[in-house]
Amino acid sequence: MEEKTYEMLWDCEYCSAQKLLGVTHRFCPECGAAQNPQKRYFPPDDQKVAVQDHQYVGADLVCPACSQPQSAAVKHCTNCGSPLQAGQAVFRHADQVVGPGGAIQPAQAPPPTDKSGGIPWWVFALIGVVVLVIGVILVNRFWTKEAALEVTRHTWERSIEVERYGDVKETKPCSDVPSNAKILRRDKGQKTCKTRKVDQGDGTFKEKQECTEPVEQCTYTVKKWQKARVLEEKGEGLSSTPRWPTVDLKKTGTCDGCEREGARSERYIVHFKDSADGETHSCGYSDAAKWKSFAAGSKWKGQKGVLAGDLKCDKLQAAK
């Protein structure tokens, strides 16, 4: 779609003149004050003034000698004649996005880039956040304090998932629907468009439409296995022999309503009490033999994170 260019508006900060044109009125017609690029703004739709073949190209530059705004296309200031090699680009407003119904949506200006490498500022911000998070994790991992622990109890948990075969209702783009699915409904969706207003930095702005093509969505059913329920067994104490829950399948095979065993999981937990502050901690293991090696009432030395206070289960040592 063809882009259209319009003049920005600006209000004089020295007198009462308002709604001056960004290109046509480089100086206030009332008091003669120079246009301040930071005072420009996007006009309402009913006050837009189109620009046809205007002479300004690219972003304006501020003359380093007289501070007057100039076109980036000129080599010398049209106000004082000074060279513009050292001129700096003037202030630009962030894009303004107008959605369906005329609602103005928040939009960010293109991120500024690093002068030396052209790397956007947000890359450095993201790296900073990642470094901070890693730093906190490492500090909590290695900044620890000793803890005197006593084993207070043992618990265990075992579970088996039961899966059932049958119709599962899903919604996906129609191009991704499985070949064996039964389509229940198709939704074509609607094409959505919004208008983006982009400050050209020279007293004008461009308007362009951005449209999202609709993706047809299908709601369908397909035969597949899915988790129906979880069977659990729990126990406490070393004298309690860990056991798997009894699996009672209603029907077997591959039919509507047929069931099968799914994933199994087991966890053996040792519970501790810190003799210094009375806090309780637990460590979970997948190996029953490891779990049994912590005798009831036995004493252990451990490390706790100074920040989070979590027990480092891989650093436990039997107390002498």
Coordinates of C-alpha atoms in Angstrom, one line a residue:
M1 CA 0.0 0.0 0.0
E2 CA 1.3 3.5 -0.9
E3 CA 2.6 5.5 2.0
K4 CA 1.4 9.1 2.4
T5 CA 3.4 11.9 4.0
Y6 CA 1.8 14.6 6.1
E7 CA 3.1 17.6 8.1
M8 CA 3.5 17.4 11.8
L9 CA 2.0 20.1 13.9
W10 CA 3.7 22.2 16.6
D11 CA 2.8 24.8 19.1
C12 CA 5.0 27.9 19.7
E13 CA 6.3 27.9 23.3
Y14 CA 6.8 31.7 23.3
C15 CA 3.4 32.9 22.2
S16 CA -0.2 31.6 21.8
A17 CA 0.3 30.3 18.2
Q18 CA -0.9 26.7 17.9
K19 CA -1.2 24.0 15.3
L20 CA 1.6 25.4 13.2
L21 CA 2.9 23.2 10.3
G22 CA 6.1 21.3 10.8
V23 CA 7.5 21.9 7.2
T24 CA 5.7 25.1 6.2
H25 CA 6.2 27.0 9.4
R26 CA 9.9 26.7 10.3
F27 CA 9.5 29.9 12.4
C28 CA 6.5 31.0 14.3
P29 CA 4.4 33.4 12.1
E30 CA 3.3 35.3 15.2
C31 CA 6.5 36.0 17.1
G32 CA 9.3 34.7 14.8
A33 CA 10.6 32.0 17.3
A34 CA 12.3 29.1 15.7
Q35 CA 10.4 25.8 15.6
N36 CA 11.3 23.4 18.5
P37 CA 11.3 19.8 17.1
Q38 CA 10.4 18.5 20.5
K39 CA 7.1 20.5 20.3
R40 CA 6.0 18.6 17.2
Y41 CA 3.1 16.2 17.5
F42 CA 0.9 14.0 15.3
P43 CA -2.2 15.9 14.2
P44 CA -5.8 14.5 14.5
D45 CA -7.0 12.8 11.4
D46 CA -9.3 15.7 10.5
Q47 CA -6.4 18.2 10.6
K48 CA -3.8 16.4 8.5
V49 CA -2.0 18.4 5.8
A50 CA -0.5 16.3 3.0
V51 CA 3.0 17.0 1.8
Q52 CA 3.7 16.7 -1.9
D53 CA 7.3 16.4 -3.1
H54 CA 8.6 18.4 -0.2
Q55 CA 12.3 19.4 -0.3
Y56 CA 13.4 18.0 3.0
V57 CA 15.1 14.6 2.9
G58 CA 15.7 12.4 6.0
A59 CA 16.1 13.6 9.5
D60 CA 16.7 17.3 10.3
L61 CA 20.1 18.4 11.6
V62 CA 20.7 21.1 14.2
C63 CA 23.4 23.6 12.9
P64 CA 26.3 23.5 15.4
A65 CA 26.9 27.3 14.8
C66 CA 23.4 28.8 15.0
S67 CA 21.3 25.9 16.3
Q68 CA 18.8 26.3 13.5
P69 CA 17.1 23.1 12.2
Q70 CA 18.3 22.2 8.7
S71 CA 17.7 19.5 6.1
A72 CA 20.0 16.6 6.1
A73 CA 20.3 17.0 2.4
V74 CA 22.2 20.3 2.6
K75 CA 25.9 20.6 3.2
H76 CA 25.9 24.1 4.7
C77 CA 23.4 25.8 7.0
T78 CA 20.9 27.9 5.0
N79 CA 20.6 30.3 8.0
C80 CA 24.3 31.1 8.7
G81 CA 26.3 29.1 6.1
S82 CA 28.3 27.0 8.5
P83 CA 29.3 23.4 7.5
L84 CA 26.9 20.8 8.8
Q85 CA 29.3 17.8 9.1
A86 CA 29.1 18.1 13.0
G87 CA 25.3 18.6 13.0
Q88 CA 23.2 16.3 15.2
A89 CA 19.8 14.9 14.4
V90 CA 16.9 16.5 16.2
F91 CA 14.4 14.9 18.5
R92 CA 12.0 12.4 17.0
H93 CA 8.7 11.2 18.4
A94 CA 8.0 7.5 18.8
D95 CA 5.7 5.9 16.3
Q96 CA 2.0 6.3 16.9
V97 CA -0.2 3.3 16.1
V98 CA -3.9 3.8 15.5
G99 CA -5.8 0.5 15.7
P100 CA -9.3 -0.4 14.5
G101 CA -11.9 2.2 15.6
G102 CA -9.3 4.9 15.9
A103 CA -7.9 3.7 19.3
I104 CA -4.3 4.8 19.8
Q105 CA -2.1 1.9 20.8
P106 CA 1.3 2.2 22.5
A107 CA 4.2 1.9 20.2
Q108 CA 7.9 2.2 20.7
A109 CA 10.3 4.1 18.5
P110 CA 13.1 2.0 16.9
P111 CA 15.7 1.3 19.6
P112 CA 18.7 3.5 19.6
T113 CA 21.9 1.8 18.6
D114 CA 25.4 1.8 20.0
K115 CA 27.6 4.3 18.1
S116 CA 30.5 2.0 17.8
G117 CA 29.0 -1.4 16.9
G118 CA 25.4 -0.6 16.0
I119 CA 24.1 -3.0 18.7
P120 CA 20.6 -2.0 20.0
W121 CA 20.6 -0.8 23.6
W122 CA 18.1 -3.5 24.6
V123 CA 20.7 -6.2 23.8
F124 CA 22.9 -4.8 26.5
A125 CA 20.0 -4.5 28.9
L126 CA 19.0 -8.2 28.3
I127 CA 22.6 -9.2 28.8
G128 CA 22.7 -7.2 32.1
V129 CA 19.5 -9.0 33.3
V130 CA 20.9 -12.4 32.4
V131 CA 24.2 -11.6 34.1
L132 CA 22.3 -10.4 37.2
V133 CA 20.1 -13.6 37.4
I134 CA 23.1 -15.8 36.9
G135 CA 25.0 -13.8 39.6
V136 CA 22.2 -14.3 42.1
I137 CA 22.1 -18.0 41.4
L138 CA 25.8 -18.4 41.8
V139 CA 25.9 -16.3 44.9
N140 CA 23.1 -18.4 46.5
R141 CA 24.9 -21.6 45.3
F142 CA 28.3 -20.8 46.7
W143 CA 27.6 -18.3 49.5
T144 CA 26.5 -20.7 52.1
K145 CA 26.6 -21.3 55.9
E146 CA 27.0 -24.5 57.8
A147 CA 24.0 -26.3 59.2
A148 CA 23.9 -29.0 61.9
L149 CA 21.1 -31.4 60.9
E150 CA 19.2 -34.3 62.3
V151 CA 17.1 -36.8 60.4
T152 CA 13.5 -36.6 61.7
R153 CA 11.6 -38.8 59.3
H154 CA 11.4 -40.6 56.0
T155 CA 8.6 -40.5 53.4
W156 CA 8.1 -42.0 50.0
E157 CA 5.8 -41.4 47.0
R158 CA 5.1 -43.6 44.0
S159 CA 2.7 -42.9 41.1
I160 CA 1.5 -44.4 37.8
E161 CA -0.3 -42.4 35.1
V162 CA -3.2 -44.1 33.4
E163 CA -3.9 -43.0 29.8
R164 CA -7.2 -43.4 28.0
Y165 CA -7.7 -43.6 24.2
G166 CA -10.5 -41.5 22.7
D167 CA -11.6 -38.2 21.2
V168 CA -9.6 -35.2 22.1
K169 CA -10.9 -31.7 21.1
E170 CA -8.3 -29.3 19.9
T171 CA -8.1 -26.0 17.9
K172 CA -5.2 -25.3 15.5
P173 CA -4.6 -23.5 12.2
C174 CA -6.4 -25.7 9.6
S175 CA -3.1 -26.3 7.8
D176 CA -1.9 -28.2 10.9
V177 CA -4.9 -30.4 11.5
P178 CA -4.0 -34.2 11.5
S179 CA -5.2 -36.2 8.6
N180 CA -7.3 -38.5 10.8
A181 CA -9.1 -35.7 12.6
K182 CA -12.8 -34.9 12.4
I183 CA -13.3 -31.1 11.8
L184 CA -16.1 -29.6 13.8
R185 CA -15.9 -26.0 12.9
R186 CA -13.9 -23.6 10.8
D187 CA -13.3 -20.0 11.8
K188 CA -12.0 -17.8 9.0
G189 CA -11.2 -14.9 11.3
Q190 CA -11.0 -11.3 10.2
K191 CA -8.3 -9.2 8.6
T192 CA -7.1 -6.6 11.1
C193 CA -5.4 -3.4 10.1
K194 CA -3.8 -0.5 12.0
T195 CA -2.2 2.7 10.9
R196 CA 1.3 3.5 11.9
K197 CA 2.4 7.1 12.1
V198 CA 6.2 7.5 11.7
D199 CA 7.9 10.8 12.6
Q200 CA 10.3 11.5 9.7
G201 CA 12.3 13.9 11.9
D202 CA 11.9 16.8 9.4
G203 CA 8.6 18.2 10.4
T204 CA 6.6 15.5 8.5
F205 CA 5.3 12.0 9.3
K206 CA 4.4 9.1 7.1
E207 CA 1.3 7.0 7.5
K208 CA 1.2 3.4 6.5
Q209 CA -1.2 0.6 7.1
E210 CA -0.1 -2.6 8.7
C211 CA -2.5 -5.5 8.2
T212 CA -2.5 -9.0 9.6
E213 CA -4.0 -11.6 7.3
P214 CA -6.4 -14.0 9.0
V215 CA -5.4 -17.6 9.6
E216 CA -8.3 -20.0 9.3
Q217 CA -8.6 -21.9 12.6
C218 CA -10.2 -25.4 12.8
T219 CA -11.8 -27.0 15.9
Y220 CA -11.6 -30.8 15.6
T221 CA -11.5 -34.1 17.4
V222 CA -8.8 -36.7 17.0
K223 CA -8.3 -40.1 18.4
K224 CA -5.2 -40.2 20.7
W225 CA -3.9 -41.3 24.1
Q226 CA -4.1 -38.8 26.9
K227 CA -3.6 -38.8 30.7
A228 CA -6.9 -39.7 32.4
R229 CA -5.8 -40.1 36.0
V230 CA -2.8 -40.7 38.3
L231 CA -2.7 -43.5 40.8
E232 CA -0.6 -42.8 43.9
E233 CA 0.9 -44.6 46.9
K234 CA 2.5 -42.9 49.8
G235 CA 4.2 -44.1 53.0
E236 CA 6.3 -42.9 55.9
G237 CA 9.2 -44.5 57.8
L238 CA 12.0 -46.9 56.8
S239 CA 9.9 -49.8 57.9
S240 CA 7.2 -48.9 55.3
T241 CA 8.1 -50.9 52.1
P242 CA 7.6 -48.8 49.0
R243 CA 5.1 -50.3 46.7
W244 CA 3.4 -49.4 43.4
P245 CA -0.3 -48.6 43.3
T246 CA -2.6 -51.2 42.0
V247 CA -3.5 -50.6 38.4
D248 CA -7.0 -51.4 37.5
L249 CA -7.6 -50.8 33.8
K250 CA -11.2 -50.7 32.6
K251 CA -10.5 -51.9 29.1
T252 CA -7.3 -52.7 27.2
G253 CA -6.4 -52.5 23.6
T254 CA -6.8 -49.7 21.1
C255 CA -10.5 -48.7 21.3
D256 CA -12.6 -45.8 22.5
G257 CA -12.3 -45.8 26.3
C258 CA -9.4 -48.3 26.3
E259 CA -6.8 -47.7 28.9
R260 CA -3.1 -48.3 29.4
E261 CA -0.3 -47.7 31.9
G262 CA 1.6 -44.5 31.4
A263 CA 4.7 -43.0 33.0
R264 CA 5.9 -44.2 36.4
S265 CA 7.6 -42.0 39.0
E266 CA 9.0 -42.5 42.4
R267 CA 10.5 -40.2 45.0
Y268 CA 12.1 -40.9 48.4
I269 CA 12.3 -37.9 50.8
V270 CA 14.5 -37.5 53.8
H271 CA 13.4 -34.8 56.3
F272 CA 15.8 -32.9 58.4
K273 CA 15.7 -30.4 61.3
D274 CA 18.3 -27.7 61.8
S275 CA 19.4 -27.8 65.4
A276 CA 20.5 -24.2 65.4
D277 CA 17.3 -22.5 64.2
G278 CA 14.8 -25.3 64.2
E279 CA 14.0 -24.9 60.5
T280 CA 13.0 -28.1 58.6
H281 CA 14.4 -29.1 55.2
S282 CA 13.9 -32.1 52.9
C283 CA 15.9 -33.8 50.2
G284 CA 14.3 -36.0 47.6
Y285 CA 16.0 -39.0 45.9
S286 CA 15.1 -41.4 43.1
D287 CA 17.2 -44.2 44.7
A288 CA 15.7 -46.1 47.6
A289 CA 19.1 -47.3 48.7
K290 CA 20.3 -43.7 49.0
W291 CA 17.2 -42.9 51.0
K292 CA 17.8 -45.7 53.4
S293 CA 21.4 -44.6 54.1
F294 CA 20.1 -41.8 56.2
A295 CA 19.3 -43.5 59.5
A296 CA 16.5 -42.1 61.6
G297 CA 17.9 -39.7 64.2
S298 CA 21.4 -39.6 62.6
K299 CA 23.4 -36.4 62.6
W300 CA 24.6 -34.6 59.4
K301 CA 26.5 -31.5 58.4
G302 CA 25.2 -29.5 55.5
Q303 CA 25.3 -26.1 53.7
K304 CA 22.4 -23.7 53.5
G305 CA 22.2 -20.8 51.0
V306 CA 22.6 -17.5 52.8
L307 CA 20.1 -15.7 50.5
A308 CA 17.4 -18.4 50.0
G309 CA 18.1 -20.6 53.1
D310 CA 17.8 -23.7 50.9
L311 CA 19.6 -26.9 51.9
K312 CA 22.3 -28.1 49.5
C313 CA 21.4 -31.8 49.3
D314 CA 24.5 -32.7 47.4
K315 CA 26.8 -31.4 50.1
L316 CA 25.6 -33.5 53.1
Q317 CA 28.2 -35.2 55.2
A318 CA 27.7 -37.5 58.2
A319 CA 28.6 -35.7 61.4
K320 CA 31.5 -37.3 63.4

